[in-house]
Coordinates of C-alpha atoms in Angstrom, one line a residue:
Chain A
X1 CA 0.1 0.2 -0.1
X2 CA 2.7 2.4 0.8
X3 CA 4.4 1.3 -2.2
X4 CA 1.5 2.3 -4.2
X5 CA 1.3 5.4 -2.4
X6 CA 4.7 6.6 -3.4
X7 CA 3.9 6.6 -6.9
X8 CA 3.2 10.4 -7.9
X9 CA 0.0 9.6 -10.1
X10 CA -1.3 7.2 -7.5
X11 CA -1.0 9.9 -4.4
X12 CA -1.9 12.6 -6.9
X13 CA -5.2 10.3 -8.2
X14 CA -6.1 9.8 -4.4
X15 CA -6.1 13.4 -3.7
X16 CA -8.3 14.0 -6.6
X17 CA -10.7 11.3 -6.0
X18 CA -10.9 12.3 -2.3
X19 CA -12.5 15.7 -3.3
X20 CA -15.4 13.7 -5.0
X21 CA -15.8 11.7 -1.7
X22 CA -15.3 14.5 0.7
X23 CA -18.2 16.0 -1.2
X24 CA -20.4 13.1 -1.4
X25 CA -20.1 12.6 1.9
X26 CA -20.8 16.2 2.6
X27 CA -23.6 16.6 0.3
X28 CA -25.3 13.4 2.0
X29 CA -24.8 15.2 5.9
X30 CA -25.6 18.7 5.2
X31 CA -25.7 21.1 2.2
X32 CA -25.4 25.0 2.8
X33 CA -29.0 25.3 1.5
X34 CA -31.8 23.3 0.2
X35 CA -30.5 21.9 -3.2
X36 CA -34.0 21.4 -4.4
X37 CA -35.8 24.2 -3.2
X38 CA -36.6 27.2 -5.7
X39 CA -35.7 30.6 -4.6
X40 CA -37.4 33.0 -7.5
X41 CA -35.4 36.3 -5.4
X42 CA -32.0 34.6 -6.0
X43 CA -31.9 33.8 -9.5
X44 CA -28.6 33.5 -11.7
X45 CA -26.8 35.3 -8.9
X46 CA -22.8 35.3 -9.5
X47 CA -20.7 33.5 -6.8
X48 CA -20.5 35.6 -3.8
X49 CA -20.1 34.8 0.0
X50 CA -23.6 34.1 0.6
X51 CA -23.6 31.8 -2.7
X52 CA -19.9 30.3 -3.1
X53 CA -20.8 29.3 -6.5
X54 CA -23.7 31.4 -7.4
X55 CA -27.3 30.0 -7.8
X56 CA -28.7 28.7 -10.8
X57 CA -32.0 29.6 -13.0
X58 CA -34.2 28.5 -10.6
X59 CA -32.3 30.1 -8.1
X60 CA -31.1 27.2 -6.3
X61 CA -27.7 27.2 -4.8
X62 CA -25.4 25.6 -7.0
X63 CA -22.2 24.6 -4.3
X64 CA -24.9 22.3 -2.4
X65 CA -26.7 21.2 -5.6
X66 CA -22.8 20.0 -6.7
X67 CA -22.3 18.6 -3.1
X68 CA -25.2 16.2 -3.5
X69 CA -24.6 15.7 -7.3
X70 CA -21.5 14.0 -6.3
X71 CA -22.9 11.7 -4.2
X72 CA -25.8 10.7 -6.7
X73 CA -23.0 10.5 -9.6
X74 CA -20.8 8.4 -7.3
X75 CA -23.8 6.0 -5.9
X76 CA -24.9 5.7 -9.5
X77 CA -21.2 4.7 -10.9
X78 CA -20.5 2.3 -8.1
X79 CA -23.8 0.4 -8.6
X80 CA -23.3 0.2 -12.6
X81 CA -19.6 -1.2 -11.8
X82 CA -21.4 -3.7 -9.1
X83 CA -24.0 -4.8 -11.6
X84 CA -21.7 -5.4 -14.5
X85 CA -19.0 -7.0 -12.4
X86 CA -21.4 -9.3 -10.9
X87 CA -23.4 -10.4 -14.2
X88 CA -20.1 -10.0 -16.0
X89 CA -18.1 -12.7 -13.9
X90 CA -21.2 -15.1 -13.7
X91 CA -21.9 -15.2 -17.1
X92 CA -18.2 -15.5 -18.3
X93 CA -17.3 -17.8 -15.3
X94 CA -20.2 -20.2 -16.4
X95 CA -19.4 -19.5 -20.5
X96 CA -15.6 -20.4 -19.6
X97 CA -15.8 -23.1 -17.6
X98 CA -18.2 -25.2 -19.4
X99 CA -17.6 -24.6 -23.1
X100 CA -18.9 -25.7 -26.3
X101 CA -22.4 -24.4 -27.2
X102 CA -23.2 -22.1 -23.9
X103 CA -19.8 -20.5 -24.9
X104 CA -20.5 -19.9 -28.5
X105 CA -23.8 -18.4 -28.0
X106 CA -22.5 -16.1 -25.0
X107 CA -19.8 -15.2 -27.3
X108 CA -22.2 -14.4 -29.9
X109 CA -24.4 -12.2 -27.8
X110 CA -21.7 -10.5 -26.2
X111 CA -20.2 -9.4 -29.8
X112 CA -23.8 -8.1 -30.7
X113 CA -24.0 -6.2 -27.4
X114 CA -20.4 -4.6 -28.2
X115 CA -21.1 -3.6 -31.6
X116 CA -23.2 -0.7 -30.0
X117 CA -21.2 2.2 -28.5
X118 CA -21.9 1.7 -24.7
X119 CA -23.6 5.3 -24.1
X120 CA -25.7 4.5 -27.2
X121 CA -27.0 1.3 -25.9
X122 CA -27.7 2.9 -22.8
X123 CA -29.7 5.6 -24.3
X124 CA -31.7 2.9 -26.4
X125 CA -32.8 1.1 -23.0
X126 CA -33.3 4.5 -21.2
X127 CA -35.4 5.5 -24.1
X128 CA -37.5 2.2 -24.0
X129 CA -37.9 2.0 -19.8
X130 CA -37.7 5.9 -19.0
X131 CA -35.1 8.1 -17.3
X132 CA -34.3 7.4 -13.7
X133 CA -31.7 6.6 -11.0
X134 CA -32.3 2.7 -11.6
X135 CA -32.7 3.0 -15.2
X136 CA -29.3 4.6 -15.6
X137 CA -27.6 1.8 -13.8
X138 CA -29.7 -1.0 -15.3
X139 CA -28.9 0.6 -18.8
X140 CA -24.7 1.1 -18.3
X141 CA -24.7 -2.1 -16.2
X142 CA -25.9 -4.3 -19.1
X143 CA -23.6 -2.0 -22.0
X144 CA -20.6 -2.6 -19.8
X145 CA -21.2 -6.1 -19.1
X146 CA -19.6 -7.9 -22.1
X147 CA -16.2 -5.9 -21.4
X148 CA -16.2 -7.8 -17.8
X149 CA -17.9 -11.3 -19.6
X150 CA -14.8 -11.3 -22.1
X151 CA -12.0 -10.8 -19.2
X152 CA -13.6 -13.3 -16.8
X153 CA -14.1 -16.0 -19.5
X154 CA -10.5 -15.1 -20.9
X155 CA -8.9 -16.0 -17.5
X156 CA -11.2 -19.1 -16.9
X157 CA -10.1 -20.3 -20.1
X158 CA -6.7 -20.4 -19.4
X159 CA -7.1 -21.1 -15.6
X160 CA -9.0 -24.2 -16.4
X161 CA -6.3 -26.2 -17.9
X162 CA -3.8 -25.4 -14.9
X163 CA -3.0 -28.2 -12.7
X164 CA -4.6 -26.7 -9.5
X165 CA -8.1 -26.6 -11.0
X166 CA -7.3 -30.3 -11.7
X167 CA -6.3 -31.1 -8.4
X168 CA -9.6 -29.4 -6.8
X169 CA -11.7 -31.7 -9.3
X170 CA -9.6 -35.0 -7.9
X171 CA -10.4 -33.8 -4.3
X172 CA -14.2 -33.8 -5.1
X173 CA -15.1 -30.4 -5.2
X174 CA -18.2 -29.6 -7.7
X175 CA -18.1 -27.2 -10.3
X176 CA -19.3 -24.3 -8.6
X177 CA -17.0 -24.7 -5.9
X178 CA -14.4 -24.7 -8.1
X179 CA -15.4 -21.7 -9.6
X180 CA -15.8 -19.6 -6.5
X181 CA -12.8 -20.7 -4.8
X182 CA -10.3 -21.5 -6.9
X183 CA -10.8 -19.7 -10.3
X184 CA -12.8 -16.3 -9.8
X185 CA -10.3 -15.2 -6.9
X186 CA -7.4 -15.6 -9.9
X187 CA -9.4 -13.5 -11.8
X188 CA -9.3 -10.7 -9.2
X189 CA -6.5 -8.7 -10.6
X190 CA -7.6 -7.8 -14.2
X191 CA -11.1 -7.5 -12.6
X192 CA -10.0 -4.7 -10.4
X193 CA -8.3 -2.9 -13.1
X194 CA -11.0 -3.0 -15.4
X195 CA -13.5 -1.9 -12.5
X196 CA -11.8 1.2 -12.0
X197 CA -11.5 1.9 -15.5
X198 CA -15.6 1.5 -15.8
X199 CA -15.9 3.7 -12.6
X200 CA -14.8 6.5 -14.8
X201 CA -16.7 5.7 -17.4
X202 CA -19.7 4.8 -15.7
X203 CA -19.3 8.8 -14.2
X204 CA -18.2 9.8 -17.5
X205 CA -21.5 8.3 -19.1
X206 CA -23.9 9.2 -16.3
X207 CA -23.1 12.9 -16.8
X208 CA -23.4 12.8 -20.5
X209 CA -26.9 10.8 -20.2
X210 CA -28.3 12.9 -17.9
X211 CA -26.8 16.3 -19.9
X212 CA -28.8 14.4 -22.4
X213 CA -32.0 14.4 -20.4
X214 CA -32.1 10.7 -20.4
X215 CA -30.1 10.1 -17.4
X216 CA -31.2 10.7 -13.5
X217 CA -34.5 12.9 -14.2
X218 CA -34.8 16.7 -12.7
X219 CA -35.0 17.9 -10.2
X220 CA -32.4 15.6 -8.2
X221 CA -29.1 17.4 -9.2
X222 CA -26.4 15.8 -11.3
X223 CA -23.5 17.4 -12.8
X224 CA -24.3 16.8 -16.5
X225 CA -27.9 17.9 -15.9
X226 CA -26.4 21.2 -13.9
X227 CA -24.3 21.5 -17.2
X228 CA -27.4 21.1 -19.6
X229 CA -28.9 23.8 -17.5
X230 CA -25.9 26.1 -17.5
X231 CA -25.7 25.7 -21.8
X232 CA -29.2 27.6 -21.6
X233 CA -28.1 30.2 -19.8
X234 CA -24.5 30.6 -21.3
X235 CA -24.2 34.6 -21.8
X236 CA -26.2 35.4 -18.7
X237 CA -24.5 33.0 -15.9
X238 CA -21.2 31.3 -17.2
X239 CA -20.6 30.2 -13.9
X240 CA -22.9 27.3 -14.6
X241 CA -21.1 25.9 -17.2
X242 CA -17.6 26.0 -15.5
X243 CA -18.5 24.4 -12.1
X244 CA -19.7 21.4 -12.7
X245 CA -17.8 20.5 -15.6
X246 CA -14.8 21.1 -13.4
X247 CA -16.1 18.8 -10.5
X248 CA -16.6 15.9 -13.5
X249 CA -13.2 16.6 -14.6
X250 CA -11.5 16.6 -11.3
X251 CA -13.2 13.0 -10.1
X252 CA -12.2 11.3 -13.5
X253 CA -8.8 12.6 -13.4
X254 CA -8.5 10.8 -9.8
X255 CA -10.0 7.9 -11.2
X256 CA -7.7 7.7 -14.1
X257 CA -4.5 8.7 -12.1
X258 CA -5.4 6.2 -9.2
X259 CA -6.1 3.2 -12.3
X260 CA -3.2 4.2 -14.3
X261 CA -1.4 3.5 -11.0
X262 CA -3.1 0.5 -10.1
X263 CA -2.8 -1.2 -13.5
X264 CA 1.1 -0.7 -13.3
X265 CA 1.4 -2.3 -9.7
X266 CA -0.8 -5.2 -10.4
X267 CA 0.1 -6.2 -13.8
X268 CA 3.6 -5.0 -14.1
X269 CA 4.2 -6.7 -17.6
X270 CA 1.9 -3.7 -18.3
X271 CA 4.5 -1.1 -16.9
X272 CA 4.7 1.9 -19.4
X273 CA 1.6 4.1 -19.2
Chain B
X1 CA -6.1 -16.1 -47.3
X2 CA -9.1 -16.9 -49.3
X3 CA -11.0 -19.1 -46.9
X4 CA -9.9 -16.7 -43.9
X5 CA -11.4 -13.7 -45.6
X6 CA -14.7 -15.6 -46.2
X7 CA -14.8 -17.5 -43.3
X8 CA -14.3 -13.5 -41.1
X9 CA -16.9 -12.3 -43.3
X10 CA -19.5 -14.6 -42.4
X11 CA -18.8 -14.5 -38.7
X12 CA -20.3 -11.2 -38.7
X13 CA -24.0 -12.5 -40.1
X14 CA -24.8 -13.9 -36.8
X15 CA -23.5 -11.2 -34.9
X16 CA -25.6 -8.6 -37.3
X17 CA -28.6 -11.0 -36.7
X18 CA -28.4 -10.8 -32.8
X19 CA -28.3 -7.3 -33.1
X20 CA -31.5 -6.6 -35.0
X21 CA -33.2 -8.8 -32.5
X22 CA -31.5 -6.8 -29.7
X23 CA -33.1 -3.3 -31.3
X24 CA -36.3 -4.9 -32.0
X25 CA -36.7 -6.5 -28.5
X26 CA -35.4 -3.1 -27.0
X27 CA -38.5 -1.1 -28.2
X28 CA -41.1 -4.0 -27.1
X29 CA -39.6 -3.2 -23.3
X30 CA -41.7 0.5 -23.6
X31 CA -44.4 -0.3 -20.9
X32 CA -48.1 0.0 -22.2
X33 CA -49.5 -0.5 -25.9
X34 CA -46.8 1.1 -28.5
X35 CA -49.9 2.4 -30.6
X36 CA -51.3 4.3 -27.7
X37 CA -48.0 5.9 -27.0
X38 CA -47.9 6.9 -30.9
X39 CA -51.1 8.5 -31.2
X40 CA -52.1 9.6 -27.7
X41 CA -54.4 8.4 -25.2
X42 CA -56.9 10.6 -26.4
X43 CA -57.8 8.1 -29.5
X44 CA -60.8 5.9 -29.6
X45 CA -60.2 2.4 -29.5
X46 CA -61.8 2.1 -33.2
X47 CA -58.3 4.0 -34.5
X48 CA -56.2 2.2 -32.3
X49 CA -57.4 -1.4 -33.8
X50 CA -56.8 -0.3 -37.0
X51 CA -53.4 1.2 -36.9
X52 CA -52.6 -1.9 -34.6
X53 CA -53.9 -4.4 -37.4
X54 CA -52.3 -1.9 -40.0
X55 CA -48.6 -2.1 -38.2
X56 CA -48.7 -5.8 -37.8
X57 CA -48.9 -5.5 -33.9
X58 CA -51.2 -8.2 -33.5
X59 CA -49.2 -10.9 -34.9
X60 CA -47.1 -12.9 -32.7
X61 CA -43.6 -11.3 -32.1
X62 CA -41.6 -14.1 -34.4
X63 CA -43.9 -13.3 -37.2
X64 CA -43.7 -9.5 -36.3
X65 CA -39.8 -9.4 -36.3
X66 CA -39.2 -11.8 -39.5
X67 CA -41.6 -9.0 -41.3
X68 CA -39.6 -6.2 -39.6
X69 CA -36.3 -7.6 -40.7
X70 CA -37.7 -8.5 -44.4
X71 CA -38.2 -4.6 -44.7
X72 CA -34.8 -3.1 -43.1
X73 CA -33.2 -5.8 -45.5
X74 CA -34.9 -4.4 -48.6
X75 CA -34.0 -1.1 -47.1
X76 CA -36.9 0.1 -45.9
X77 CA -36.9 1.2 -42.0
X78 CA -40.3 2.7 -41.7
X79 CA -41.2 6.0 -41.7
X80 CA -40.6 8.6 -38.9
X81 CA -43.9 9.1 -36.9
X82 CA -42.9 13.0 -36.0
X83 CA -42.3 14.1 -39.7
X84 CA -43.4 11.0 -42.0
X85 CA -40.1 11.4 -43.8
X86 CA -38.5 7.7 -44.6
X87 CA -36.1 6.9 -42.2
X88 CA -33.3 5.3 -44.0
X89 CA -32.6 8.6 -45.8
X90 CA -33.2 10.7 -43.6
X91 CA -30.3 9.2 -41.4
X92 CA -28.0 8.7 -44.0
X93 CA -28.3 12.5 -44.6
X94 CA -27.4 13.2 -41.0
X95 CA -24.8 10.4 -40.7
X96 CA -23.0 13.2 -43.1
X97 CA -22.7 15.7 -40.6
X98 CA -21.5 13.2 -37.9
X99 CA -19.2 11.6 -40.4
X100 CA -17.7 15.0 -41.2
X101 CA -17.1 16.0 -37.4
X102 CA -15.8 12.4 -36.5
X103 CA -13.6 12.4 -39.7
X104 CA -11.8 15.5 -39.6
X105 CA -11.5 16.2 -35.6
X106 CA -9.7 11.9 -35.6
X107 CA -7.6 13.1 -38.4
X108 CA -6.2 16.1 -36.5
X109 CA -5.9 14.3 -33.5
X110 CA -3.8 11.8 -35.2
X111 CA -1.7 14.2 -36.8
X112 CA -0.6 15.5 -33.1
X113 CA -1.2 12.4 -31.2
X114 CA 1.0 9.7 -33.3
X115 CA 4.1 11.8 -33.0
X116 CA 3.4 12.7 -29.4
X117 CA 3.2 9.1 -28.2
X118 CA 6.3 8.3 -30.4
X119 CA 8.4 11.2 -28.6
X120 CA 6.7 10.0 -25.6
X121 CA 7.8 6.5 -25.8
X122 CA 11.4 7.6 -27.3
X123 CA 12.1 9.7 -24.1
X124 CA 10.4 7.3 -21.7
X125 CA 10.3 8.3 -17.9
X126 CA 12.3 11.4 -18.7
X127 CA 11.1 14.7 -18.1
X128 CA 9.3 14.9 -21.6
X129 CA 7.3 11.6 -21.3
X130 CA 6.2 12.9 -17.9
X131 CA 4.9 16.3 -19.0
X132 CA 3.3 14.5 -22.3
X133 CA 1.6 11.6 -20.2
X134 CA 0.6 14.4 -17.5
X135 CA -1.3 16.3 -20.3
X136 CA -2.6 13.1 -22.2
X137 CA -4.3 11.9 -18.6
X138 CA -5.8 15.1 -18.8
X139 CA -6.9 15.2 -21.7
X140 CA -9.1 11.8 -21.4
X141 CA -10.2 13.0 -18.1
X142 CA -12.1 16.4 -19.5
X143 CA -15.4 15.5 -20.6
X144 CA -15.6 16.9 -24.6
X145 CA -19.0 18.3 -23.8
X146 CA -17.3 20.3 -21.4
X147 CA -14.5 21.3 -23.4
X148 CA -17.4 22.5 -25.9
X149 CA -19.4 24.4 -23.9
X150 CA -16.1 26.3 -22.3
X151 CA -15.1 26.7 -26.0
X152 CA -18.6 28.2 -27.0
X153 CA -18.2 30.8 -23.8
X154 CA -14.8 32.0 -24.5
X155 CA -14.9 32.1 -28.7
X156 CA -18.7 32.7 -29.2
X157 CA -20.1 34.6 -26.1
X158 CA -16.8 36.5 -24.7
X159 CA -14.8 37.1 -28.3
X160 CA -17.5 36.5 -30.8
X161 CA -15.3 35.2 -33.5
X162 CA -16.9 31.9 -34.1
X163 CA -20.6 31.1 -34.5
X164 CA -21.8 29.0 -31.4
X165 CA -25.0 27.0 -32.5
X166 CA -26.2 25.9 -35.9
X167 CA -24.7 24.4 -39.1
X168 CA -24.2 25.2 -42.6
X169 CA -23.6 22.5 -45.2
X170 CA -20.0 22.7 -46.6
X171 CA -21.3 21.8 -49.9
X172 CA -23.3 25.1 -50.0
X173 CA -21.4 27.5 -48.6
X174 CA -17.3 25.8 -47.9
X175 CA -16.2 29.1 -45.6
X176 CA -19.1 29.0 -43.7
X177 CA -19.7 25.3 -43.5
X178 CA -15.9 25.2 -42.0
X179 CA -16.5 28.1 -39.5
X180 CA -19.7 26.0 -38.4
X181 CA -17.5 22.8 -38.0
X182 CA -14.4 24.2 -36.0
X183 CA -16.0 24.7 -32.4
X184 CA -17.4 20.9 -32.4
X185 CA -14.2 19.4 -34.0
X186 CA -12.3 20.7 -31.6
X187 CA -14.1 20.1 -28.6
X188 CA -13.6 16.0 -30.2
X189 CA -9.5 16.5 -30.6
X190 CA -8.5 16.7 -26.9
X191 CA -10.4 13.3 -26.2
X192 CA -9.2 11.6 -29.1
X193 CA -5.7 13.0 -29.1
X194 CA -5.4 11.6 -25.4
X195 CA -6.7 8.0 -25.8
X196 CA -4.8 7.7 -29.4
X197 CA -1.3 9.1 -27.8
X198 CA -1.4 7.0 -25.0
X199 CA -2.1 4.1 -27.4
X200 CA 0.5 4.8 -29.6
X201 CA 3.3 5.4 -27.0
X202 CA 2.7 2.1 -25.3
X203 CA 2.8 0.2 -28.8
X204 CA 6.2 2.4 -29.5
X205 CA 7.5 0.8 -25.9
X206 CA 6.9 -2.5 -26.8
X207 CA 8.8 -2.3 -30.4
X208 CA 11.6 -0.2 -28.9
X209 CA 12.7 -3.0 -26.6
X210 CA 12.7 -5.6 -29.8
X211 CA 16.3 -6.7 -30.7
X212 CA 15.9 -5.5 -34.4
X213 CA 16.0 -1.9 -33.0
X214 CA 19.1 -2.4 -31.2
X215 CA 20.3 -3.8 -33.7
X216 CA 19.7 -0.9 -36.3
X217 CA 21.2 1.8 -33.6
X218 CA 24.0 -0.4 -33.2
X219 CA 24.5 -0.3 -37.2
X220 CA 25.1 3.4 -36.9
X221 CA 21.5 4.5 -38.0
X222 CA 20.0 8.0 -37.0
X223 CA 17.6 7.9 -34.4
X224 CA 14.9 9.6 -36.7
X225 CA 15.2 6.4 -39.4
X226 CA 15.1 3.7 -36.6
X227 CA 12.1 5.7 -35.3
X228 CA 10.0 6.4 -38.3
X229 CA 11.3 3.5 -40.6
X230 CA 11.9 0.6 -38.2
X231 CA 9.7 1.2 -34.9
X232 CA 6.7 3.1 -36.5
X233 CA 4.7 0.7 -38.8
X234 CA 5.1 -1.9 -36.0
X235 CA 3.9 0.2 -33.5
X236 CA 1.5 1.7 -35.4
X237 CA -0.7 -1.4 -36.7
X238 CA -2.2 -1.6 -32.9
X239 CA -3.0 1.8 -32.9
X240 CA -4.8 1.6 -36.2
X241 CA -6.9 -1.3 -35.0
X242 CA -7.5 0.9 -32.1
X243 CA -8.4 3.9 -33.8
X244 CA -10.9 1.5 -36.2
X245 CA -13.1 0.8 -32.4
X246 CA -12.5 4.2 -31.5
X247 CA -14.4 5.9 -34.8
X248 CA -17.1 3.3 -33.7
X249 CA -17.5 4.6 -30.6
X250 CA -17.2 8.3 -31.5
X251 CA -20.7 8.1 -33.1
X252 CA -21.6 7.3 -30.0
X253 CA -19.8 10.5 -28.4
X254 CA -20.9 12.4 -31.5
X255 CA -24.5 12.5 -29.7
X256 CA -23.5 14.6 -26.8
X257 CA -21.4 17.1 -29.1
X258 CA -24.4 17.9 -31.6
X259 CA -26.8 18.2 -28.4
X260 CA -23.9 21.0 -27.3
X261 CA -23.7 22.8 -30.9
X262 CA -27.1 21.8 -32.0
X263 CA -25.9 20.0 -35.1
X264 CA -28.1 18.3 -37.3
X265 CA -26.1 15.1 -37.4
X266 CA -26.9 11.3 -36.4
X267 CA -26.9 11.8 -32.7
X268 CA -29.3 14.6 -32.6
X269 CA -31.5 12.7 -34.6
X270 CA -31.4 10.1 -32.0
X271 CA -31.9 12.2 -29.2
X272 CA -34.8 14.1 -30.5
X273 CA -36.5 10.8 -31.4
X274 CA -36.3 9.5 -28.0
X275 CA -37.7 13.2 -27.2
X276 CA -40.4 12.5 -29.2
X277 CA -40.9 8.6 -28.8
X278 CA -40.1 8.3 -32.5
X279 CA -39.2 4.6 -32.2
X280 CA -39.2 3.6 -36.0
X281 CA -36.1 6.5 -35.9
X282 CA -34.7 5.0 -32.5
X283 CA -34.3 1.8 -34.2
X284 CA -32.9 2.8 -37.3
X285 CA -30.5 5.1 -35.8
X286 CA -29.4 1.9 -33.2
X287 CA -29.2 -0.7 -36.0
X288 CA -27.4 1.7 -38.5
X289 CA -24.4 2.5 -35.9
X290 CA -24.4 -0.8 -34.7
X291 CA -24.3 -1.8 -38.5
X292 CA -21.4 0.6 -39.4
X293 CA -19.3 -0.3 -36.1
X294 CA -19.4 -4.0 -37.2
X295 CA -18.2 -3.4 -40.8
X296 CA -15.5 -1.1 -39.4
X297 CA -14.0 -3.8 -37.3
X298 CA -14.4 -6.0 -40.0
X299 CA -12.4 -3.8 -42.3
X300 CA -9.9 -3.0 -39.5
X301 CA -9.2 -6.8 -39.5
X302 CA -9.1 -7.5 -42.9
X303 CA -6.4 -4.8 -43.3
X304 CA -4.1 -5.4 -40.7
X305 CA -2.3 -8.1 -42.4
X306 CA -1.2 -5.1 -44.9
X307 CA 0.2 -3.1 -42.6
X308 CA 1.4 -5.6 -40.1
X309 CA 3.3 -8.2 -42.5
X310 CA 4.1 -10.5 -39.8
X311 CA 0.5 -11.3 -39.2
X312 CA -0.6 -14.5 -41.3
X313 CA -4.2 -14.9 -42.4

């Protein structure tokens, strides 16, 4: 752990990412203003001592909304990663372990899902089921599942031939027990690297979907939704376009730096990015 | 070689079929009856029944699917519910706009990213490399739609140099058309540059470790020819595959950029269709993008041996 944090990009990434976690925690506990209550007398006010980052078109405090949005985005992204890792690991492990027809079927299905750019597949799913936080998790979770399946299936295929798996079988372990206790723990390294990257992608995609009005519906604050609103007031209130984007970028920078450092550490063969 | 080509082409068929099934089923997920969604709740039951019969929605699902697929295969993607235009020509028209942005920005990004990635790899772990990789990680962390908003704020609102919304076809008025494309392309360039340069750098580092590079240096060849004539072709092959994959996903990224700059591209068409619940257009756009992506991947796969002679088919 200390070796990990002594890397400059890991330390820097952790600092940036902590900002997001701190904001999320703050947003969860208490905010300076009610992030949802409109105030017609305080519309589009520039940043001041009263409203640190100004107010939006409904007179809501931008800083309070940013804090709550951190919580919303972090929650949605984490749930997305959890969903796709669970689903992808189960499908990938079964397909790789069983092989044959099941494996062929899964591979074709995953190839088909991967032919859609993730954000378009998510848009399509959300168009069918309607915008909601749960919908975003489901849509993005499904869109990211094929990449998890691919990684887990690949690891299982190479692990399956190894002696310790045969040993487990000889000892009388059933397929499920072998998968859970011997195969999946050995996939954890590539999965961790992938999950970090997916967390960043989920965060970016959730922002983009909310920006398009297909993600988390208003009045719940999201960084993407706040930018969409800022776009309408780009002349009168430029700060509405600046701070939410800064928040997304800082969070993503933190995650990307951490992800690079993690990959360097866990996969020394790739030690070059 | 011929057998491989044929097999690789045939392999895309099941994928295309499953893609069609997914797109078809997706629109059946819509809660409620699609016809009452289309015509509104006010229509009387007789009208709804008539439309249902006309659209063949009273048939069993597999029959509906085959009917729909048959139409698609003959180029009939249906008609838009909101505008009444045929979906395929409307999509192709808008695809032109999207293709311009995607191809221009990708060309610009490659021109900068490939030398930058090579330079970083050449100076690996030195100051230059640190600066470049630091910038690259920053580029991939900044969402393109935010860059777009900032560019609008700076060049449109503050300086008033460039138009911020709208579109003029380059064929109608080349100069003005180009002006409208500058900001959208600029917003996409940063992130593309980041991804491509990172890929190029890692490919180059792999190649620079190989014996034949050491040999080229040992025989006294200058660094320029070593990098460009010996290392570049082998390092560029994987990057090119990656760019092919990236082009497909850029069709997704263009959705957001087209919304920021209100460009009449394919992405904007899809987003508008989602707002209007125009299901034939949504299905058409999803299907078209997936098809393009599958074909681009096929083309990249088939072109790979031309770039990298070590790969035998």
